[in-house]
XYZ file of C-alpha atoms in Angstrom:
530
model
C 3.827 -64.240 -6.164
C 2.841 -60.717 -6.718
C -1.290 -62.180 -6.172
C -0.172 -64.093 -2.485
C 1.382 -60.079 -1.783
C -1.264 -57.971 -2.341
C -3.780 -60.470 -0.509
C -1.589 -60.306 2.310
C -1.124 -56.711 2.398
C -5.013 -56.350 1.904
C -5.717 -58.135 4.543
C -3.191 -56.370 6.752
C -4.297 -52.971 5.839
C -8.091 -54.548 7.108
C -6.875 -55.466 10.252
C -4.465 -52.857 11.367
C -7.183 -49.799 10.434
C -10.209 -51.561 11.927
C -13.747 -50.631 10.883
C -12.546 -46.762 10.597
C -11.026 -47.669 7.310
C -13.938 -49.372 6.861
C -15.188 -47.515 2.963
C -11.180 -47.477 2.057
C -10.876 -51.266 2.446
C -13.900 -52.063 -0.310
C -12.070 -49.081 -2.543
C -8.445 -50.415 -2.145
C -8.913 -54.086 -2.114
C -7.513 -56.679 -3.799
C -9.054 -59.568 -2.335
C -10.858 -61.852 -5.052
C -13.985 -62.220 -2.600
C -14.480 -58.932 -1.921
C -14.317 -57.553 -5.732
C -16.838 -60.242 -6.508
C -19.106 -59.230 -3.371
C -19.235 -55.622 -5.220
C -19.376 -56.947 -8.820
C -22.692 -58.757 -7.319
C -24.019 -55.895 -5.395
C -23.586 -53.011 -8.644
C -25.142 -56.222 -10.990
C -28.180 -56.272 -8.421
C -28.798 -52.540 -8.469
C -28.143 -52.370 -12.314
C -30.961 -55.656 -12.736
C -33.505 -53.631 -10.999
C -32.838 -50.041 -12.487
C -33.137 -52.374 -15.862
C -36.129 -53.939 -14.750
C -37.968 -50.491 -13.609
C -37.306 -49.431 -16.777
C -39.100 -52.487 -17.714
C -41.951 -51.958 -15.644
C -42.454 -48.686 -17.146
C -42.459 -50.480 -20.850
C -45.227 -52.904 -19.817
C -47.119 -50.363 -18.022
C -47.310 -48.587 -21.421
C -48.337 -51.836 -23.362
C -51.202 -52.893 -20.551
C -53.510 -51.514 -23.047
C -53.817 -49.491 -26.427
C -53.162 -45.872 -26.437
C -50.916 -43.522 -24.828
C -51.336 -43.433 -21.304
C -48.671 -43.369 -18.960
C -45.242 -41.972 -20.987
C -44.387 -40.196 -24.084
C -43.223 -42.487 -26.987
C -39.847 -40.652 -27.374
C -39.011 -41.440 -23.496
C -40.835 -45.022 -24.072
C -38.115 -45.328 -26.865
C -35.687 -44.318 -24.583
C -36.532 -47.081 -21.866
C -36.501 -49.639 -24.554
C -32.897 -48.900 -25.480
C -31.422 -48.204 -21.763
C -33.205 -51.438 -20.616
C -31.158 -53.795 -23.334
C -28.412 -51.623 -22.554
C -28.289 -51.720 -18.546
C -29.353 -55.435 -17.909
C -26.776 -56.153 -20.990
C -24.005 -54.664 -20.005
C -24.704 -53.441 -15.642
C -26.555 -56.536 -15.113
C -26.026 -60.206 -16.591
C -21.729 -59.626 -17.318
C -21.057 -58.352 -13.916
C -23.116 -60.941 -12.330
C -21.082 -63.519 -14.115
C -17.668 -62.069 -13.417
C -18.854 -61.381 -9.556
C -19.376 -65.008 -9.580
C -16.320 -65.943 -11.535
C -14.105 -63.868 -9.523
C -15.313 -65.787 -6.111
C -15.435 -69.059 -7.360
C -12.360 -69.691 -9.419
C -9.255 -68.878 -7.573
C -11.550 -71.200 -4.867
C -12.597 -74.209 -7.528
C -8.605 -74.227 -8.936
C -6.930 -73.585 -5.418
C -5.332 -70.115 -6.231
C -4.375 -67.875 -3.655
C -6.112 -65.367 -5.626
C -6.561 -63.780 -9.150
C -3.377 -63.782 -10.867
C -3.341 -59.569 -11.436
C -5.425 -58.181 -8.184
C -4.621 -54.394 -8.691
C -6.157 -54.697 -12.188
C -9.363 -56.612 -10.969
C -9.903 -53.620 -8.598
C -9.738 -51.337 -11.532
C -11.724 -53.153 -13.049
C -14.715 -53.005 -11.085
C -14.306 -49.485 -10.183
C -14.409 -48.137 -13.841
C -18.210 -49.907 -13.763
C -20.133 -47.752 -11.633
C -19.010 -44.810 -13.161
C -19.746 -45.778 -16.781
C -23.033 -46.721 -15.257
C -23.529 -43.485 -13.756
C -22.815 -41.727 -17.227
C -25.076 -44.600 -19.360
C -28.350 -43.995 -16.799
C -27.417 -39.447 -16.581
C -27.692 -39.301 -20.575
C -31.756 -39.677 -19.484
C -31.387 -36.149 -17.988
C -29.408 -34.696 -20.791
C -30.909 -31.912 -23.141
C -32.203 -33.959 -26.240
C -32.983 -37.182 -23.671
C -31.040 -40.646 -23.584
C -30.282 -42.756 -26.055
C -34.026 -43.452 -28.517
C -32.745 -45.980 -31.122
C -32.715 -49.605 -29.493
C -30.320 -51.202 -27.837
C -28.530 -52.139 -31.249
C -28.040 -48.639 -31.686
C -27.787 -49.162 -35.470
C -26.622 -46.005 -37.693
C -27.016 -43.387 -39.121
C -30.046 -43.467 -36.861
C -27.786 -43.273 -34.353
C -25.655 -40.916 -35.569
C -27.631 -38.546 -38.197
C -30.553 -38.457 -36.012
C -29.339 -39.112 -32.305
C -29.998 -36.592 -29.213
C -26.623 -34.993 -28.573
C -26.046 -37.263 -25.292
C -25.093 -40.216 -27.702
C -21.440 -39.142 -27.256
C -21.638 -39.620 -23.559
C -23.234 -42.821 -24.527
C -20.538 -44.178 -26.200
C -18.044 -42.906 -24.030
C -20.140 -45.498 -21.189
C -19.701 -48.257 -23.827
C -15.928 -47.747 -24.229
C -16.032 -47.541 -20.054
C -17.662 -50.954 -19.983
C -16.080 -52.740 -22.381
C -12.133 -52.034 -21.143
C -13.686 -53.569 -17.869
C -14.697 -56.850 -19.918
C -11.343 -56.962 -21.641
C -9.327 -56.470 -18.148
C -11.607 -58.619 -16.442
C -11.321 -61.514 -18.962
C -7.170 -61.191 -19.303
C -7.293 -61.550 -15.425
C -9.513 -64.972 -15.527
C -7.444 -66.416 -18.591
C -4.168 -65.430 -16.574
C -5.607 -67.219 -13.475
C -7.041 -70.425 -14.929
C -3.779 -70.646 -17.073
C -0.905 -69.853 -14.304
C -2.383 -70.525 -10.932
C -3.754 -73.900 -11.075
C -3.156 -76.090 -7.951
C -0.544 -78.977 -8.597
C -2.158 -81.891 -10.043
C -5.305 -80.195 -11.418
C -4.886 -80.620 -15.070
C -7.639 -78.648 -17.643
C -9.572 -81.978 -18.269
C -10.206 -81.725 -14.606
C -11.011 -78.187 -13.868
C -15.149 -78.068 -12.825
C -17.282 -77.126 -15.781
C -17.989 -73.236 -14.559
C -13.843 -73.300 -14.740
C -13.795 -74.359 -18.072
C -16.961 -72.209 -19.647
C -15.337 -69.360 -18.420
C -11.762 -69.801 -19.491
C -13.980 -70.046 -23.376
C -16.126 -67.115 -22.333
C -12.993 -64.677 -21.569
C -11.466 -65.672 -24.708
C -14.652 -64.590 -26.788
C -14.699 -61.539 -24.688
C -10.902 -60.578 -25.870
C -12.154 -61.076 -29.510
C -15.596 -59.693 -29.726
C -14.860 -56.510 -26.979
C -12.839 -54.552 -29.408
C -14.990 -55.132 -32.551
C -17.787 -52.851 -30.026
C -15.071 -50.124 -29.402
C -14.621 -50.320 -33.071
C -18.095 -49.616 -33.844
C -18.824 -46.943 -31.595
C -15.673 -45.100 -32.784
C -16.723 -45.040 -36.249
C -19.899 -43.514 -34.728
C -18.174 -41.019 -33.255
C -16.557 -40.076 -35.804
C -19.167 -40.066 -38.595
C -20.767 -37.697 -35.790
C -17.899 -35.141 -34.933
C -15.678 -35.248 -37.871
C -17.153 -35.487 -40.911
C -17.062 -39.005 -42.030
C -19.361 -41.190 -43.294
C -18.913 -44.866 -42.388
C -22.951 -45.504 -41.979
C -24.180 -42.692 -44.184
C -24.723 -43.890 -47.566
C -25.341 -39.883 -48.813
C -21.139 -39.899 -48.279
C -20.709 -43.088 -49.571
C -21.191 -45.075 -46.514
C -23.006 -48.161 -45.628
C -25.579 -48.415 -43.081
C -25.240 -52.391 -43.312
C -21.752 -52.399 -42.493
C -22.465 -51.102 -39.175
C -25.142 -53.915 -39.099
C -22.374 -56.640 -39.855
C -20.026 -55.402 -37.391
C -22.390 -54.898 -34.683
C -23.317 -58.496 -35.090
C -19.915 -59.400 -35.338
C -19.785 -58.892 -31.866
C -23.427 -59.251 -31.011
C -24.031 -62.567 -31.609
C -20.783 -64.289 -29.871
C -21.940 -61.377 -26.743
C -25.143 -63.675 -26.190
C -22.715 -66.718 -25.841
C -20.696 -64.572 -23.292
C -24.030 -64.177 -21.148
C -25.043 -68.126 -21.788
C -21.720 -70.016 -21.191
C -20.739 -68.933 -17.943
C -24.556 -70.285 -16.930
C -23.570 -73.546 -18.922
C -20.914 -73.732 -16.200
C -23.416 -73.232 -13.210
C -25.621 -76.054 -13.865
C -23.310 -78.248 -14.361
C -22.158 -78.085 -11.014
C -25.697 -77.932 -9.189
C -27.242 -80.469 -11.374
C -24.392 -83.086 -10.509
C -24.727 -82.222 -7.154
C -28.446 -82.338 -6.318
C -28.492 -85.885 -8.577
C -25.871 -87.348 -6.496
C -24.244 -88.207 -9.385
C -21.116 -86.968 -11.634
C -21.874 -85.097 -14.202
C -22.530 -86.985 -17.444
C -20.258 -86.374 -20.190
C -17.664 -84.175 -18.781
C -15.142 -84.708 -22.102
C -17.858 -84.359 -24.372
C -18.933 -80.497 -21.992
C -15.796 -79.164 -22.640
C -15.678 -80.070 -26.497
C -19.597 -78.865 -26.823
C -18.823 -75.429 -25.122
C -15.814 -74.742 -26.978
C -18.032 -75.761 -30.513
C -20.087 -73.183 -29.190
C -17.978 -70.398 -29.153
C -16.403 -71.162 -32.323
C -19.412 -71.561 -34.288
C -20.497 -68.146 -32.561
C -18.530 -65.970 -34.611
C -19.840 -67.421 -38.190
C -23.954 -66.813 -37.659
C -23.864 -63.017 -36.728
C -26.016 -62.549 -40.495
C -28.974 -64.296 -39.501
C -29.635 -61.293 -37.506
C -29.814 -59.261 -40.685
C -32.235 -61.476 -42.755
C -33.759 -58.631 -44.054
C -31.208 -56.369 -45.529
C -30.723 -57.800 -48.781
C -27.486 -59.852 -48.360
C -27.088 -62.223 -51.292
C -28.938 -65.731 -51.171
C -25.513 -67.923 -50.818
C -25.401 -65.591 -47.605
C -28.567 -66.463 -46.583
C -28.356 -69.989 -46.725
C -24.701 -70.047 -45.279
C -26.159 -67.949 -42.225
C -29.244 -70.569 -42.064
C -27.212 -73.593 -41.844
C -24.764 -72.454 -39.607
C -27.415 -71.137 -37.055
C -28.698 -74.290 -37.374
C -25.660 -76.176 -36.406
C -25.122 -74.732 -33.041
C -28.191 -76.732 -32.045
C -26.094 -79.528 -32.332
C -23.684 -78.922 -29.830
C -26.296 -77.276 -27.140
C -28.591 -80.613 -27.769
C -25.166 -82.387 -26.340
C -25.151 -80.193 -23.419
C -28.913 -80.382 -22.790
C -29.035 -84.340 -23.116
C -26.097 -84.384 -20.647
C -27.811 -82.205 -18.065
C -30.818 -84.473 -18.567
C -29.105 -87.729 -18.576
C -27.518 -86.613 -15.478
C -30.412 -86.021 -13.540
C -32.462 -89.551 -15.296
C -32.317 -92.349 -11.947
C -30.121 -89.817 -9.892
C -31.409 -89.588 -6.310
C -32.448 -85.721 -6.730
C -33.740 -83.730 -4.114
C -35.282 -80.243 -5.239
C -33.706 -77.585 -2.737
C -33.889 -73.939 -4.349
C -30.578 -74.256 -6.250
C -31.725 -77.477 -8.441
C -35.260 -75.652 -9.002
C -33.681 -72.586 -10.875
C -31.403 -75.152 -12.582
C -34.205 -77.386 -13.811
C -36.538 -74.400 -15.090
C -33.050 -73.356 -16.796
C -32.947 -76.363 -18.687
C -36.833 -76.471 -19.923
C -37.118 -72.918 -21.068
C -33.693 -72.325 -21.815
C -34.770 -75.592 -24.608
C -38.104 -73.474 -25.101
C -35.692 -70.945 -26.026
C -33.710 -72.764 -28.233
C -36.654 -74.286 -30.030
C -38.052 -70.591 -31.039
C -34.210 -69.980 -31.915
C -34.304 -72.783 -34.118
C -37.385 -71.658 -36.131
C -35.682 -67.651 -36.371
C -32.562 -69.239 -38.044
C -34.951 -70.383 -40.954
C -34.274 -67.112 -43.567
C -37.326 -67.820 -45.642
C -39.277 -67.681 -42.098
C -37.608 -65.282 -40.364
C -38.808 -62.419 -42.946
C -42.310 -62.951 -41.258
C -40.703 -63.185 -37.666
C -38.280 -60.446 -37.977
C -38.551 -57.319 -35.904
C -42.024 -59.108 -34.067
C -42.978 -59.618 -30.846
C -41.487 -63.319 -31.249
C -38.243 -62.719 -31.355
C -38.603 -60.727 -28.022
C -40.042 -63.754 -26.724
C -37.234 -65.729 -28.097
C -34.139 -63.723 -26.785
C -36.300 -63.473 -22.911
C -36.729 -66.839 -22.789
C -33.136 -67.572 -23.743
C -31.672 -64.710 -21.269
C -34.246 -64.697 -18.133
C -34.382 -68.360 -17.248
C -31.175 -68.623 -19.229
C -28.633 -66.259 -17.747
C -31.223 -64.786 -14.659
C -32.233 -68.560 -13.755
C -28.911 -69.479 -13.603
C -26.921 -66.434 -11.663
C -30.070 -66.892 -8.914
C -29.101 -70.538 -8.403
C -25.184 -69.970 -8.272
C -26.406 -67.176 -5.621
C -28.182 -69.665 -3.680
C -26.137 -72.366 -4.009
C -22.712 -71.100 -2.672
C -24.691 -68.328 -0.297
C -23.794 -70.678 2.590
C -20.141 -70.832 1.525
C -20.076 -67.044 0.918
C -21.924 -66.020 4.156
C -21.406 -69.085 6.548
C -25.592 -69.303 7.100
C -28.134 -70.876 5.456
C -30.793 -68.693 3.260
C -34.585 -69.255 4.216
C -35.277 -72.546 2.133
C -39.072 -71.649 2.359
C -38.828 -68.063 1.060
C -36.327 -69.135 -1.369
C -38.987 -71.248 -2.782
C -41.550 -68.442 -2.997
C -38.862 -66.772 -4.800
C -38.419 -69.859 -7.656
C -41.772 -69.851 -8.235
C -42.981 -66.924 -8.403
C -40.161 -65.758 -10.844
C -41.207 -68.843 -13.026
C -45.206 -67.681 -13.047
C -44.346 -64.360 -13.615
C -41.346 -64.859 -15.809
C -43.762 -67.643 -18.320
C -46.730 -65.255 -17.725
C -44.561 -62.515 -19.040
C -42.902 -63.665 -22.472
C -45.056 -66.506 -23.624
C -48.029 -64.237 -24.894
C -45.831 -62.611 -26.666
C -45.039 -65.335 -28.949
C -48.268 -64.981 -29.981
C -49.033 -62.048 -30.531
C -45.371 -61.509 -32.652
C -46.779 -64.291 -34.866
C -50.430 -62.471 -35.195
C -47.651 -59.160 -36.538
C -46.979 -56.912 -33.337
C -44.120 -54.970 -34.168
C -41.405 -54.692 -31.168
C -40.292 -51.542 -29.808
C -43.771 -50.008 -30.376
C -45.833 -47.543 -27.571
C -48.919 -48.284 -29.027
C -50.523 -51.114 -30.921
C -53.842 -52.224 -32.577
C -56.554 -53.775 -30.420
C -56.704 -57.356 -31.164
C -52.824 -57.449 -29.254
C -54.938 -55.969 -25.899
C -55.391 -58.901 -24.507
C -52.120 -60.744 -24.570
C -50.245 -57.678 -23.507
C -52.270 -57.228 -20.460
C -51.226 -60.881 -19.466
C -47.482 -60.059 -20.174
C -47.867 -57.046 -18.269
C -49.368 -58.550 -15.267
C -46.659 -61.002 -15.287
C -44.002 -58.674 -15.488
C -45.201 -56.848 -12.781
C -45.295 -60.169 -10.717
C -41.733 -60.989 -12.051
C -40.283 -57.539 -10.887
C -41.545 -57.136 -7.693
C -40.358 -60.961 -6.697
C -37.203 -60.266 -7.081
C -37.413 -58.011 -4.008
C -37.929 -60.462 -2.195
C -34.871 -62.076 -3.382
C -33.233 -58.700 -1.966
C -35.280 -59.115 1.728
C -33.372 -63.282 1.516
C -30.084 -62.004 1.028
C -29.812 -59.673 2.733
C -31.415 -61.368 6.048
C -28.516 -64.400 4.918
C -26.229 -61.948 5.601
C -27.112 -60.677 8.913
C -27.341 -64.883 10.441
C -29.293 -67.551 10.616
C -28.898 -71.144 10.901
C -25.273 -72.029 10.869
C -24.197 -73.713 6.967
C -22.228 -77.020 7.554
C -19.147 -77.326 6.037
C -20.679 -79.254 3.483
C -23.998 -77.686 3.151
C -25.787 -79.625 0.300
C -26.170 -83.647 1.921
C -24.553 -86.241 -0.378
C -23.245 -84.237 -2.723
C -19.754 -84.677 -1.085
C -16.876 -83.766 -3.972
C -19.267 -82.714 -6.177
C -19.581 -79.582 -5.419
C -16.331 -78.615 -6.650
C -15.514 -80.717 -9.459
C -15.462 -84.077 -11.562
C -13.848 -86.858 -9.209
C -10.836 -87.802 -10.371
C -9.927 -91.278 -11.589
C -9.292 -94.287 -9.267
C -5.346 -94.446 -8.498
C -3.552 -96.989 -10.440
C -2.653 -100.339 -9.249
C -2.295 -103.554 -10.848
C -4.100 -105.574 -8.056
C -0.706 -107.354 -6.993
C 0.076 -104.875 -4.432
C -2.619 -102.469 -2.546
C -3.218 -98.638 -3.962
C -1.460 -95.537 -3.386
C -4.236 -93.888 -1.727
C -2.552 -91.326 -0.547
């Protein structure tokens, strides 16, 4: 009751106030749509202060030598990149989306808590503010890697680390509050009649994904407050000179690590599954065996997080436990892959911006996988470890991956958030110049981590010239697309060609969800079609 309340008196406050109250009624609200208009807005401006620290890491690496930056401020732009797409730009994005879409796709009045889904988008900026002003503090920003692994992040950190993890407490209450809110919806606010086995698939991935959040959030707070204190007060979790372990910060960083890359995957999972369906003209294939596949995914998450830490010495039964567990998850994201693709095989597709994103998600988010695949092998992984390739691996799972798949939600509900159509034509310019620039970008650098490039390097030896001027030219071309991106949106906004009610042709019912059953009847008398 208390959700149908505060929409009301949300939208009563908007229309008694009128435009003069205009800033108050984006601080105050507590309408579902317009929390995820601003979780989509801050995940836009967080993407490209992410990616122009990006641009500033590739126009280091164009060629050998220090040119541009110093290495301790190119070490800082490594770490706040990871950091700020991480955490400012691929979560919000999702829970923007989530917090449109769901109370819509389960027919909710709104979120079940909307007082606590203002709060928490409002604590986001402002952790964001304080992650991006440690740059300006005396010492710098954070210089050791998104990982932040101790004690060099604690014996050897600038002093503005304790800012930084006061940001990462900041962002991850938001997570927490924000996933309690979607569980609390999905679970208590479902229309009559809509069971869980026929909730739409971007329902059901992020029901799993809010769950993992709840676990894995507090095993980060955990972390950082051991680094706190083995900075301020004297203890000495990660130092081994007190009788601390520098691996057990690894373990529990992975701990949450790992299961954090399924939070920014199965939300995406979700995504195609309703585009795909709809531009095939077909119900998804598989729907049971989705939900079952996703929810492998997640458990199997939390029992790989070692094959991160290959390296460190942990003992061979480890090893091999890590390696065949890694290698298990395949299993459940081949299921999910041959679904997508079984979906599309004799469907009558049409290729409007929306399906283009999702079918580049499918090819190099299997690219992705593949390279995945090979990085779970331990006795390999000691020659790919801490190379170029694994950079390659973890962009081509996240950009076409997580990216990919937040541009074609974007595009393909724009005409229900906005009531216009986008420019189809620009849109396209948009798909494929991402995809140039985005392959142009990260394939080179598989080869070039298999030929030994260390990541998270200024400099490098002169036989890696060549495929890091390619990367950088395509990371150029990737960054500045997304402007345009920016210029479609935004002109979306301001009109256009009026969006039907059901703007995607043939693709009636599936845009929502899996049609239900035929009614029962035993062919004696007619159907309740009712």
């Amino acid at each position: 009751m208390t959700s149908v309340t505060d929409t009301a008196s949300s939208l009563d406050q908007e229309h008694h106030h009128g435009p003069a109250k205009g800033l108050m009624r984006w601080v105050l609200t507590t309408n579902h749509k317009d929390i995820g208009s601003m979780y989509l807005w801050f995940s836009f401006i967080m993407f490209l202060t992410g990616g122009a620290m990006a641009m500033i890491i590739r126009a280091e690496l164009f060629q050998p030598g220090l040119q541009i930056v110093e290495p301790a401020f190119f070490n800082q732009m490594t770490t706040m990149h990871g950091l700020i797409m991480v955490f400012g730009a691929v979560m919000p994005a999702f829970v923007g989306l989530a917090n449109w879409m769901i109370p819509m796709m389960i027919g909710a009045p709104d979120m079940a808590m909307p007082r606590m889904n203002n709060w928490s988008f409002w604590i986001l900026p402002f952790a964001a503010v304080m992650l991006v002003s440690t740059l300006f503090m005396e010492g710098g920003g954070p210089n050791f890697g998104w990982t932040f692994y101790a004690p060099l992040s604690t014996d050897y950190a600038p002093p503005s680390t304790t800012f930084f993890i006061f940001a990462i407490h900041m962002l991850g209450i938001s997570s927490i509050m924000g996933a309690i809110n979607i569980i609390a919806t999905i679970l208590n606010l479902r229309a009559p009649g809509m069971t869980m086995m026929k909730m739409p698939m971007f329902v059901w991935t992020w029901l799993i994904t809010a769950y993992l959040l709840i676990a894995v959030m507090p095993v980060l707070a955990g972390a950082v407050t051991m680094m706190l204190m083995d900075i301020h007060f004297g203890t000495s979790f990660f130092n081994a000179g007190g009788g601390g372990d520098p691996v057990l910060f690894q373990h529990i960083f992975w701990f949450f690590g790992h299961p954090e890359v399924y939070i920014m995957i199965l939300p995406s999972f979700g995504i195609v599954s309703a585009i795909i369906p709809a531009f095939a003209r077909k119900p998804l294939f598989g729907y049971t065996s989705m939900v079952y596949a996703t929810a492998s995914i997640a458990f199997l998450s939390f029992i790989v997080w070692a094959h991160h830490m290959f390296t460190v010495g942990i003992p061979l039964i480890g090893e091999l436990f890590f390696m065949y567990a890694t290698m298990l998850i395949a299993v459940p994201t081949g299921v999910k892959i041959f679904n997508w693709v079984t979906t599309m095989f004799r469907g009558s597709m049409t290729f409007e911006t929306p399906m283009l994103f999702s079918t580049a998600f499918v090819v190099l988010f299997t690219i992705g996988g593949f390279s995945g695949l090979m990085l779970s092998i331990a006795p390999a992984d000691f020659q790919y470890h801490d190379t170029y390739f694994v950079v390659a691996h973890f962009h081509y799972v996240l950009v076409p991956g997580a990216i990919f798949a937040i541009y074609a939600a974007c595009y393909y509900w724009l005409p229900k958030w906005t009531g216009y159509m986008y420019d189809e034509t620009l849109a396209k310019v948009h798909f494929w110049m991402s995809f140039i620039g985005m392959n142009l970008t990260f394939f080179p650098m598989h080869f070039v981590g298999l030929a030994g490039m260390p990541r998270r390097i200024p400099d490098y030896a002169l036989q890696f010239a060549n495929f890091n001027e390619m990367a950088s030219i395509g990371g150029f071309m990737f960054g500045t697309t997304q402007l345009l991106f920016l210029f479609i949106v935004i002109k979306c906004i301001r009109g256009g060609a009026k969006a039907e009610a059901k703007p995607w042709e043939g693709s009636e019912g599936l845009e929502w969800s899996v049609p239900s059953p035929a009614p029962y009847h035993t062919f004696t008398t007619p159907p309740d079609v009712k």
